């Protein structure tokens, strides 16, 4: 597989007519892990939802190119078939649909219609992923996220990612609400899948997950755009100093442009 490249150019996104993202640009290549940090309301989740194609998020300007193809011209399912995956901040419950059925259907949706994944191969991959994430095998037979704790939902998002093996994995606050043991397990799932054929965009408020998933690049988002970039040391500095020094350094007095959705 060729090394993928995701290019986001001058992205502008509005929600309910209100501009949230204003000039977000970023280039990511295979093998790279990018982390986006920033205060509430900076537009981090809006970027993730817009890339994935949520209809509420209106892209008013810019392009999102995966290997040269403009994803914004594609439907949500077509973007997923190109290899996009979004681990959601608030995963939905799907009563009546088991995890196993959901995952097998999702895998087959990305395969040729005449070549579904054999059941034995699917069960092998599912059991391996469940073991890696220290999830009970009974989780496979439960309805998707129904009755799951917050931590179980986050592990279930990573389980989906492991089975689908996306080209671009966008992880929106997969660390929120996790205790330290669960955090390590989620981080293990991410690092297990990291490879030159894959891009990770990790959205987080805290540096602690980056202790276990070291990013190549850390970006600070304010005013709906990236205002500062650096390496892993930038995340540690944010943890220690907060964001005020960046506001002072860049002369930012009003970084909140909307509420995260």
XYZ file of N, CA and C in Angstrom:
783
model
N 0.844 -1.194 0.000
C 0.000 0.000 0.000
C 0.879 1.243 0.000
N 0.565 2.210 -0.876
C 1.336 3.445 -0.914
C 1.089 4.259 0.345
N 2.077 5.052 0.707
C 1.928 5.890 1.896
C 0.845 6.932 1.647
N -0.189 6.975 2.469
C -1.286 7.930 2.243
C -0.895 9.351 2.633
N -1.641 10.292 2.084
C -1.445 11.706 2.435
C -2.811 12.369 2.548
N -3.051 13.018 3.665
C -4.294 13.775 3.870
C -3.937 15.254 3.963
N -4.521 16.033 3.081
C -4.234 17.469 3.033
C -5.528 18.239 3.290
N -5.512 19.063 4.317
C -6.660 19.925 4.627
C -6.239 21.352 4.317
N -6.963 21.986 3.401
C -6.565 23.311 2.918
C -7.628 24.348 3.267
N -7.264 25.307 4.102
C -8.097 26.487 4.362
C -9.548 26.103 4.638
N -9.742 25.170 5.537
C -11.089 24.672 5.826
C -11.868 25.672 6.678
N -13.061 25.985 6.228
C -14.000 26.835 6.967
C -15.286 26.033 7.160
N -15.795 26.001 8.391
C -16.996 25.210 8.689
C -17.935 26.030 9.562
N -19.206 25.978 9.209
C -20.237 26.645 10.005
C -21.194 25.604 10.573
N -21.728 25.889 11.746
C -22.736 25.039 12.375
C -23.953 25.909 12.663
N -25.084 25.533 12.084
C -26.318 26.315 12.224
C -26.083 27.777 11.826
N -25.307 27.960 10.787
C -25.045 29.295 10.256
C -23.949 30.066 10.966
N -23.391 29.512 12.031
C -22.357 30.218 12.777
C -20.976 29.688 12.411
N -20.069 30.544 11.954
C -18.711 30.084 11.614
C -17.979 29.582 12.852
N -17.449 28.360 12.766
C -16.716 27.764 13.883
C -15.246 27.563 13.498
N -15.037 26.870 12.396
C -13.677 26.638 11.898
C -13.375 27.691 10.847
N -12.214 28.350 11.000
C -11.918 29.495 10.133
C -10.470 29.442 9.658
N -10.267 28.673 8.591
C -8.936 28.630 7.995
C -8.035 27.560 8.581
N -8.583 26.351 8.762
C -7.815 25.227 9.311
C -7.057 24.548 8.176
N -5.751 24.465 8.296
C -4.922 23.802 7.276
C -3.951 22.844 7.959
N -3.794 21.655 7.370
C -2.899 20.660 7.966
C -2.605 19.588 6.922
N -1.359 19.152 6.858
C -0.961 18.046 5.988
C -0.435 16.906 6.854
N -0.978 15.701 6.616
C -0.572 14.522 7.387
C -0.230 13.391 6.425
N 0.799 12.640 6.785
C 1.242 11.533 5.924
C 1.270 10.222 6.705
N 1.299 9.137 5.950
C 1.297 7.816 6.560
C 2.410 7.653 7.570
N 2.090 6.998 8.669
C 3.072 6.789 9.723
C 3.104 7.886 10.755
N 2.362 8.961 10.511
C 2.390 10.107 11.419
C 1.191 10.084 12.370
N 1.456 10.507 13.590
C 0.397 10.712 14.577
C 0.389 12.195 14.922
N -0.740 12.836 14.636
C -0.908 14.261 14.935
C -1.893 14.404 16.086
N -1.574 15.259 17.034
C -2.481 15.557 18.142
C -2.925 17.005 18.045
N -4.229 17.216 18.221
C -4.771 18.570 18.259
C -5.265 18.846 19.668
N -4.770 19.906 20.256
C -5.182 20.323 21.591
C -5.718 21.754 21.500
N -6.408 22.167 22.545
C -6.937 23.522 22.541
C -8.056 23.652 23.541
N -8.402 24.858 23.899
C -9.480 25.068 24.877
C -10.840 24.694 24.302
N -11.822 24.539 25.181
C -13.183 24.260 24.727
C -13.654 25.347 23.769
N -14.375 24.921 22.742
C -14.937 25.883 21.813
C -13.999 26.324 20.712
N -12.808 25.730 20.640
C -11.845 26.143 19.619
C -12.192 25.601 18.238
N -13.031 24.535 18.190
C -13.423 23.978 16.895
C -12.826 22.620 16.592
N -12.237 21.972 17.573
C -11.542 20.705 17.335
C -12.509 19.618 16.837
N -13.596 19.419 17.560
C -14.554 18.386 17.160
C -15.249 18.758 15.856
N -15.424 20.032 15.627
C -16.056 20.474 14.381
C -15.219 20.070 13.172
N -13.900 20.197 13.301
C -13.011 19.745 12.218
C -13.229 18.257 11.950
N -13.282 17.445 13.021
C -13.445 16.000 12.864
C -14.770 15.669 12.175
N -15.838 16.291 12.640
C -17.161 16.001 12.064
C -17.253 16.449 10.609
N -16.643 17.571 10.295
C -16.693 18.070 8.917
C -15.916 17.155 7.972
N -14.759 16.668 8.412
C -13.980 15.761 7.563
C -14.778 14.488 7.280
N -15.489 14.002 8.317
C -16.237 12.751 8.159
C -17.529 12.959 7.381
N -18.041 14.218 7.355
C -19.211 14.489 6.520
C -20.528 14.587 7.253
N -20.504 14.895 8.553
C -21.765 15.076 9.293
C -22.572 16.208 8.633
N -23.838 15.958 8.316
C -24.604 16.957 7.558
C -24.827 18.279 8.284
N -24.726 18.263 9.617
C -24.954 19.508 10.359
C -23.788 20.483 10.180
N -22.635 19.961 9.776
C -21.426 20.780 9.693
C -21.210 21.203 8.236
N -21.476 22.455 7.969
C -21.430 22.968 6.595
C -20.046 23.525 6.263
N -19.412 22.890 5.304
C -18.113 23.393 4.846
C -18.361 24.533 3.862
N -17.933 25.705 4.232
C -18.197 26.879 3.405
C -16.996 27.250 2.527
N -15.845 26.692 2.850
C -14.656 26.969 2.019
C -13.589 25.929 2.339
N -12.728 25.651 1.366
C -11.591 24.779 1.593
C -11.735 23.406 0.957
N -10.691 22.609 1.103
C -10.665 21.267 0.527
C -10.067 20.291 1.537
N -10.487 19.026 1.429
C -9.888 17.937 2.211
C -9.523 16.846 1.214
N -8.246 16.663 0.977
C -7.776 15.752 -0.064
C -7.100 14.537 0.552
N -7.597 13.346 0.181
C -6.935 12.109 0.567
C -6.321 11.507 -0.683
N -5.020 11.479 -0.728
C -4.289 11.009 -1.914
C -4.748 11.737 -3.173
N -5.013 13.027 -3.034
C -5.386 13.865 -4.165
C -6.865 13.920 -4.456
N -7.659 13.067 -3.834
C -9.108 13.053 -4.090
C -9.827 13.917 -3.052
N -10.696 14.793 -3.510
C -11.409 15.700 -2.612
C -12.536 14.942 -1.909
N -12.345 14.700 -0.628
C -13.332 13.938 0.139
C -14.647 14.682 0.284
N -14.603 16.003 0.207
C -15.818 16.786 0.427
C -16.850 16.571 -0.670
N -16.433 15.981 -1.779
C -17.355 15.682 -2.868
C -18.013 14.319 -2.693
N -17.637 13.598 -1.638
C -18.121 12.232 -1.445
C -19.139 12.173 -0.299
N -20.027 11.179 -0.367
C -20.965 10.947 0.728
C -20.218 10.342 1.917
N -20.892 10.269 3.058
C -20.258 9.736 4.272
C -19.799 8.293 4.063
N -20.664 7.459 3.468
C -20.283 6.053 3.281
C -19.137 5.911 2.298
N -19.086 6.807 1.301
C -17.961 6.761 0.360
C -16.666 7.164 1.052
N -16.743 8.116 1.956
C -15.546 8.514 2.704
C -15.068 7.337 3.563
N -16.016 6.633 4.171
C -15.643 5.472 4.986
C -14.985 4.397 4.116
N -15.513 4.214 2.913
C -14.923 3.212 2.022
C -13.530 3.624 1.552
N -13.249 4.921 1.544
C -11.893 5.380 1.196
C -10.918 5.158 2.351
N -11.474 4.785 3.532
C -10.591 4.489 4.658
C -10.656 5.470 5.800
N -11.661 6.356 5.827
C -11.803 7.286 6.953
C -12.549 6.606 8.098
N -12.123 6.913 9.295
C -12.788 6.383 10.487
C -12.801 7.466 11.548
N -13.954 7.628 12.204
C -14.076 8.601 13.294
C -14.516 7.888 14.557
N -13.661 7.911 15.576
C -14.048 7.456 16.912
C -14.705 8.643 17.584
N -15.994 8.495 17.871
C -16.776 9.658 18.294
C -16.635 9.960 19.782
N -16.761 11.226 20.095
C -16.687 11.679 21.482
C -17.853 11.103 22.289
N -19.016 11.045 21.657
C -20.204 10.506 22.325
C -20.796 9.407 21.438
N -20.293 8.181 21.567
C -20.772 7.079 20.703
C -22.258 6.814 20.915
N -22.947 6.513 19.835
C -24.386 6.250 19.889
C -24.665 4.801 20.263
N -25.827 4.587 20.879
C -26.285 3.244 21.172
C -27.168 2.756 20.016
N -27.030 1.471 19.672
C -27.855 0.897 18.600
C -28.516 -0.359 19.156
N -29.660 -0.201 19.824
C -30.344 -1.362 20.398
C -30.755 -2.365 19.319
N -30.593 -3.643 19.640
C -31.033 -4.686 18.722
C -30.007 -5.116 17.694
N -28.873 -4.406 17.628
C -27.805 -4.771 16.688
C -26.583 -5.154 17.509
N -26.159 -6.405 17.389
C -25.018 -6.833 18.202
C -23.717 -6.244 17.667
N -22.758 -6.142 18.559
C -21.439 -5.658 18.158
C -20.878 -6.482 17.010
N -20.987 -7.800 17.125
C -20.412 -8.681 16.108
C -21.074 -8.463 14.752
N -22.410 -8.399 14.732
C -23.113 -8.183 13.456
C -22.753 -6.820 12.865
N -22.682 -5.808 13.739
C -22.352 -4.463 13.281
C -20.953 -4.433 12.655
N -20.008 -5.034 13.336
C -18.630 -5.005 12.849
C -18.475 -5.788 11.547
N -19.115 -6.947 11.470
C -18.986 -7.751 10.247
C -19.621 -7.032 9.058
N -20.776 -6.380 9.317
C -21.425 -5.630 8.234
C -20.547 -4.451 7.791
N -19.911 -3.785 8.753
C -19.056 -2.648 8.409
C -17.834 -3.091 7.603
N -17.257 -4.225 7.993
C -16.102 -4.747 7.237
C -16.531 -5.113 5.821
N -17.652 -5.799 5.692
C -18.100 -6.237 4.367
C -18.488 -5.063 3.473
N -18.936 -3.960 4.091
C -19.302 -2.786 3.296
C -18.092 -2.196 2.585
N -16.899 -2.479 3.099
C -15.681 -1.957 2.476
C -15.013 -2.981 1.560
N -15.607 -4.171 1.460
C -15.055 -5.213 0.601
C -15.929 -5.361 -0.650
N -15.401 -5.984 -1.704
C -16.232 -6.250 -2.890
C -17.466 -7.057 -2.515
N -18.582 -6.779 -3.179
C -19.852 -7.414 -2.833
C -19.783 -8.935 -2.915
N -18.933 -9.450 -3.803
C -18.845 -10.906 -3.986
C -17.736 -11.533 -3.149
N -17.188 -10.757 -2.193
C -16.095 -11.282 -1.388
C -16.217 -10.869 0.086
N -17.294 -11.284 0.759
C -17.433 -10.972 2.187
C -16.382 -11.714 2.999
N -16.072 -11.147 4.161
C -15.075 -11.787 5.013
C -15.622 -13.121 5.525
N -14.868 -14.210 5.390
C -15.341 -15.506 5.915
C -15.573 -15.418 7.419
N -16.592 -16.128 7.889
C -16.957 -16.049 9.302
C -15.791 -16.451 10.206
N -15.077 -17.513 9.827
C -13.959 -17.962 10.676
C -12.869 -16.892 10.768
N -12.581 -16.226 9.660
C -11.562 -15.175 9.667
C -12.039 -13.983 10.490
N -13.328 -13.635 10.345
C -13.867 -12.524 11.130
C -13.787 -12.826 12.623
N -14.189 -14.030 13.021
C -14.165 -14.369 14.451
C -12.742 -14.381 14.991
N -11.794 -14.814 14.169
C -10.390 -14.806 14.586
C -9.930 -13.376 14.863
N -10.229 -12.468 13.930
C -9.819 -11.071 14.099
C -10.538 -10.429 15.286
N -11.832 -10.748 15.440
C -12.607 -10.167 16.534
C -12.060 -10.615 17.892
N -11.795 -11.895 18.024
C -11.292 -12.412 19.304
C -9.910 -11.849 19.624
N -9.069 -11.680 18.610
C -7.744 -11.103 18.837
C -7.863 -9.657 19.330
N -8.790 -8.913 18.708
C -8.962 -7.509 19.104
C -9.557 -7.399 20.504
N -10.522 -8.258 20.812
C -11.116 -8.255 22.155
C -10.048 -8.551 23.214
N -9.174 -9.493 22.916
C -8.116 -9.839 23.871
C -7.151 -8.676 24.044
N -6.793 -8.020 22.945
C -5.858 -6.890 23.019
C -6.417 -5.778 23.900
N -7.737 -5.570 23.821
C -8.370 -4.486 24.566
C -8.916 -4.948 25.916
N -8.611 -6.199 26.267
C -9.056 -6.747 27.547
C -10.562 -6.598 27.714
N -11.295 -6.907 26.636
C -12.752 -6.856 26.651
C -13.305 -8.272 26.748
N -14.379 -8.430 27.514
C -15.032 -9.721 27.662
C -15.620 -10.140 26.314
N -15.478 -11.426 25.979
C -16.012 -11.899 24.699
C -17.523 -11.701 24.615
N -18.180 -11.586 25.786
C -19.631 -11.361 25.777
C -19.994 -10.015 25.146
N -19.019 -9.096 25.099
C -19.285 -7.784 24.495
C -19.672 -7.917 23.026
N -19.168 -8.960 22.382
C -19.475 -9.156 20.957
C -20.951 -9.433 20.734
N -21.605 -10.031 21.721
C -23.002 -10.383 21.568
C -23.967 -9.351 22.113
N -23.442 -8.291 22.707
C -24.311 -7.230 23.242
C -24.633 -6.194 22.159
N -25.774 -5.527 22.324
C -26.137 -4.475 21.370
C -25.105 -3.353 21.426
N -24.860 -2.741 20.283
C -23.797 -1.742 20.157
C -23.994 -0.618 21.177
N -23.078 -0.555 22.122
C -22.993 0.510 23.138
C -24.175 0.556 24.117
N -25.205 -0.280 23.929
C -26.371 -0.207 24.801
C -26.005 -0.662 26.211
N -26.189 0.211 27.170
C -25.878 -0.112 28.548
C -24.396 -0.124 28.874
N -23.556 0.277 27.931
C -22.122 0.307 28.171
C -21.779 1.480 29.093
N -20.758 1.289 29.919
C -20.227 2.419 30.675
C -19.466 3.336 29.719
N -19.102 4.525 30.213
C -18.348 5.441 29.360
C -17.040 4.830 28.888
N -16.346 4.150 29.784
C -15.083 3.513 29.413
C -15.276 2.394 28.412
N -16.359 1.605 28.582
C -16.630 0.513 27.632
C -16.931 1.068 26.245
N -17.634 2.198 26.198
C -17.931 2.797 24.888
C -16.641 3.221 24.184
N -15.714 3.788 24.953
C -14.456 4.226 24.330
C -13.643 3.028 23.848
N -13.621 1.956 24.645
C -12.934 0.745 24.182
C -13.621 0.185 22.939
N -14.945 0.294 22.893
C -15.681 -0.237 21.745
C -15.364 0.555 20.475
N -15.120 1.851 20.621
C -14.705 2.643 19.464
C -13.360 2.146 18.931
N -12.445 1.857 19.859
C -11.127 1.354 19.445
C -11.246 -0.053 18.862
N -12.174 -0.852 19.410
C -12.420 -2.183 18.838
C -12.840 -2.062 17.375
N -13.758 -1.135 17.102
C -14.187 -0.920 15.710
C -13.007 -0.527 14.838
N -12.159 0.348 15.370
C -10.999 0.797 14.597
C -10.066 -0.369 14.279
N -9.842 -1.243 15.257
C -8.940 -2.374 15.042
C -9.467 -3.308 13.967
N -10.798 -3.491 13.946
C -11.371 -4.407 12.952
C -11.418 -3.780 11.566
N -11.689 -2.477 11.499
C -11.854 -1.818 10.203
C -10.521 -1.413 9.574
N -9.484 -1.266 10.407
C -8.142 -0.937 9.903
C -8.179 0.250 8.935
N -8.594 1.413 9.401
C -8.750 2.569 8.500
C -7.413 3.120 8.014
N -7.494 3.869 6.926
C -6.310 4.584 6.431
C -6.087 5.853 7.244
N -7.190 6.525 7.598
C -7.126 7.741 8.409
C -8.032 7.541 9.618
N -7.450 7.501 10.796
C -8.220 7.341 12.028
C -8.263 8.669 12.762
N -9.473 9.197 12.905
C -9.679 10.447 13.646
C -10.300 10.072 14.982
N -9.606 10.356 16.054
C -10.033 9.922 17.378
C -10.360 11.155 18.208
N -11.666 11.352 18.435
C -12.125 12.560 19.116
C -12.325 12.284 20.605
N -11.366 12.683 21.395
C -11.408 12.542 22.855
C -11.709 11.109 23.292
N -10.969 10.156 22.738
C -11.144 8.764 23.162
C -10.615 8.545 24.569
N -9.931 9.539 25.111
C -9.356 9.395 26.452
C -10.249 9.975 27.537
N -11.298 10.689 27.160
C -12.112 11.353 28.185
C -12.874 10.328 29.022
N -12.857 10.510 30.326
C -13.597 9.642 31.222
C -12.946 8.316 31.529
N -11.711 8.101 31.079
C -11.051 6.819 31.309
C -10.166 6.880 32.544
N -10.176 5.787 33.333
C -9.209 5.707 34.416
C -7.863 5.296 33.815
N -6.838 5.256 34.626
C -5.492 5.067 34.099
C -5.327 3.706 33.438
N -5.972 2.659 33.990
C -5.852 1.333 33.382
C -6.534 1.295 32.013
N -7.736 1.869 31.943
C -8.454 1.895 30.667
C -7.713 2.750 29.646
N -7.099 3.832 30.132
C -6.340 4.703 29.237
C -5.181 3.943 28.586
N -4.499 3.131 29.375
C -3.383 2.348 28.840
C -3.871 1.337 27.803
N -5.037 0.749 28.047
C -5.579 -0.232 27.109
C -5.946 0.435 25.789
N -6.607 1.588 25.876
C -6.965 2.324 24.653
C -5.699 2.731 23.888
N -4.701 3.202 24.618
C -3.448 3.588 23.975
C -2.791 2.388 23.300
N -2.895 1.215 23.929
C -2.326 0.006 23.335
C -2.993 -0.313 22.002
N -4.307 -0.120 21.953
C -5.016 -0.367 20.704
C -4.565 0.573 19.597
N -4.325 1.825 19.953
C -3.883 2.801 18.954
C -2.482 2.461 18.440
N -1.564 2.224 19.349
C -0.186 1.948 18.929
C -0.097 0.621 18.169
N -0.992 -0.332 18.485
C -0.990 -1.613 17.781
C -1.253 -1.419 16.288
N -2.084 -0.433 15.978
C -2.479 -0.238 14.578
C -1.579 0.757 13.844
N -0.748 1.481 14.576
C 0.100 2.488 13.925
C 1.060 1.831 12.932
N 1.149 2.408 11.739
C 2.021 1.870 10.687
C 2.209 2.935 9.619
N 3.165 2.725 8.705
C 3.367 3.702 7.616
C 2.166 3.828 6.688
N 1.237 2.855 6.730
C 0.058 2.901 5.851
C -1.108 3.627 6.504
N -0.861 4.245 7.674
C -1.988 4.767 8.419
C -1.678 6.141 9.013
N -2.687 7.000 9.050
C -2.574 8.342 9.636
C -3.488 8.416 10.859
N -2.979 8.994 11.931
C -3.806 9.202 13.122
C -3.928 10.695 13.405
N -5.165 11.125 13.661
C -5.431 12.491 14.131
C -6.123 12.357 15.480
N -5.416 12.709 16.512
C -5.867 12.490 17.884
C -6.246 13.822 18.513
N -7.535 13.974 18.844
C -8.033 15.198 19.472
C -8.147 14.951 20.972
N -7.506 15.800 21.750
C -7.521 15.564 23.191
C -7.368 16.871 23.960
N -7.850 16.848 25.189
C -7.668 18.001 26.077
C -6.450 17.832 26.964
N -6.010 16.576 27.104
C -5.007 16.308 28.130
C -3.759 15.648 27.553
N -2.655 15.904 28.215
C -1.373 15.370 27.778
C -1.204 13.909 28.161
N -2.024 13.425 29.121
C -1.730 12.115 29.689
C -1.800 10.985 28.672
N -2.740 11.015 27.697
C -2.764 9.930 26.712
C -1.533 9.992 25.816
N -0.969 11.188 25.664
C 0.210 11.338 24.817
C 1.463 10.799 25.504
N 1.332 10.432 26.789
C 2.429 9.735 27.459
C 2.536 8.297 26.967
N 1.427 7.779 26.435
C 1.385 6.385 25.974
C 1.301 6.284 24.451
N 0.829 7.331 23.811
C 0.794 7.392 22.346
C 1.563 8.648 21.955
N 2.823 8.514 21.718
C 3.625 9.715 21.455
C 3.369 10.225 20.038
N 2.911 11.456 19.927
C 2.635 12.012 18.588
C 3.909 12.518 17.922
N 3.858 12.575 16.602
C 4.954 13.215 15.860
C 4.813 14.723 15.887
N 3.542 15.164 15.914
C 3.270 16.603 15.885
C 2.130 16.923 16.860
N 2.247 18.052 17.531
C 1.176 18.552 18.389
C 0.789 19.941 17.877
N -0.511 20.144 17.724
C -1.011 21.417 17.214
C -1.972 22.035 18.233
N -1.876 23.326 18.391
C -2.794 24.051 19.259
C -3.811 24.765 18.382
N -5.090 24.562 18.708
C -6.158 25.185 17.930
C -6.847 26.257 18.760
N -6.933 27.448 18.197
C -7.689 28.556 18.771
C -8.298 29.338 17.615
N -9.375 30.013 17.873
C -10.012 30.839 16.854
C -10.350 30.049 15.582
N -10.614 28.732 15.744
C -11.006 27.924 14.604
C -9.892 27.571 13.646
N -8.656 27.667 14.097
C -7.521 27.345 13.226
C -6.329 26.961 14.094
N -5.325 26.376 13.450
C -4.103 26.030 14.170
C -3.266 27.297 14.341
N -2.898 27.570 15.585
C -2.121 28.789 15.846
C -0.691 28.473 16.252
N -0.426 27.203 16.606
C 0.929 26.853 17.004
C 1.124 25.348 16.837
N 2.304 24.934 16.379
C 2.624 23.514 16.212
C 3.998 23.228 16.792
N 4.175 21.983 17.195
C 5.460 21.566 17.735
C 5.508 20.062 17.865
N 6.444 19.574 18.646
C 6.569 18.146 18.880
C 5.909 17.764 20.195
N 6.196 16.563 20.699
C 5.585 16.104 21.950
C 5.849 17.036 23.124
N 6.959 17.766 23.060
C 7.286 18.666 24.171
C 6.252 19.791 24.305
N 5.568 20.118 23.203
C 4.557 21.169 23.269
C 3.382 20.722 24.147
N 2.998 19.455 24.056
C 1.909 18.941 24.894
C 2.297 19.019 26.367
N 3.529 18.682 26.656
C 3.974 18.742 28.056
C 3.978 20.185 28.565
N 4.342 21.102 27.704
C 4.358 22.514 28.105
C 2.935 23.015 28.344
N 1.991 22.572 27.512
C 0.588 22.959 27.705
C 0.055 22.416 29.016
N 0.422 21.168 29.328
C -0.027 20.573 30.584
C 0.491 21.366 31.774
N 1.697 21.859 31.651
C 2.316 22.569 32.775
C 1.884 24.034 32.850
N 1.662 24.660 31.695
C 1.458 26.101 31.690
C 0.063 26.532 31.244
N -0.748 25.609 30.732
C -2.049 26.018 30.216
C -1.918 26.737 28.877
N -2.929 27.543 28.551
C -2.958 28.192 27.232
C -2.696 29.702 27.282
N -2.676 30.275 28.482
C -2.547 31.731 28.569
C -1.271 32.256 27.923
N -0.176 31.482 28.047
C 1.082 31.969 27.468
C 1.012 32.032 25.942
N 0.202 31.142 25.353
C 0.036 31.201 23.892
C -0.815 32.408 23.513
N -1.858 32.636 24.314
C -2.697 33.814 24.046
C -1.856 35.081 24.118
N -1.022 35.161 25.143
C -0.181 36.360 25.306
C 0.851 36.450 24.180
N 1.434 35.317 23.835
C 2.464 35.291 22.794
C 1.925 35.736 21.441
N 0.675 35.323 21.149
C 0.089 35.613 19.835
C -0.889 36.779 19.868
N -1.106 37.339 21.052
C -2.015 38.480 21.147
C -3.467 38.100 20.947
N -3.819 36.862 21.366
C -5.193 36.385 21.197
C -6.005 36.771 22.423
N -7.081 37.473 22.210
C -7.929 37.904 23.325
C -9.291 37.233 23.321
N -9.675 36.595 22.213
C -10.990 35.956 22.122
C -10.859 34.732 21.237
N -10.454 33.596 21.853
C -10.198 32.405 21.045
C -11.431 31.550 20.829
N -12.496 31.767 21.608
C -13.674 30.908 21.504
C -14.577 31.430 20.387
N -14.797 30.563 19.415
C -15.638 30.976 18.293
C -16.953 30.217 18.273
N -17.120 29.254 19.152
C -18.369 28.516 19.176
C -18.270 27.397 20.168
N -19.329 26.675 20.332
C -19.327 25.544 21.258
C -19.036 24.271 20.501
N -18.239 23.392 21.125
C -17.993 22.092 20.537
C -19.311 21.354 20.427
N -19.467 20.618 19.360
C -20.704 19.872 19.173
C -20.410 18.394 19.098
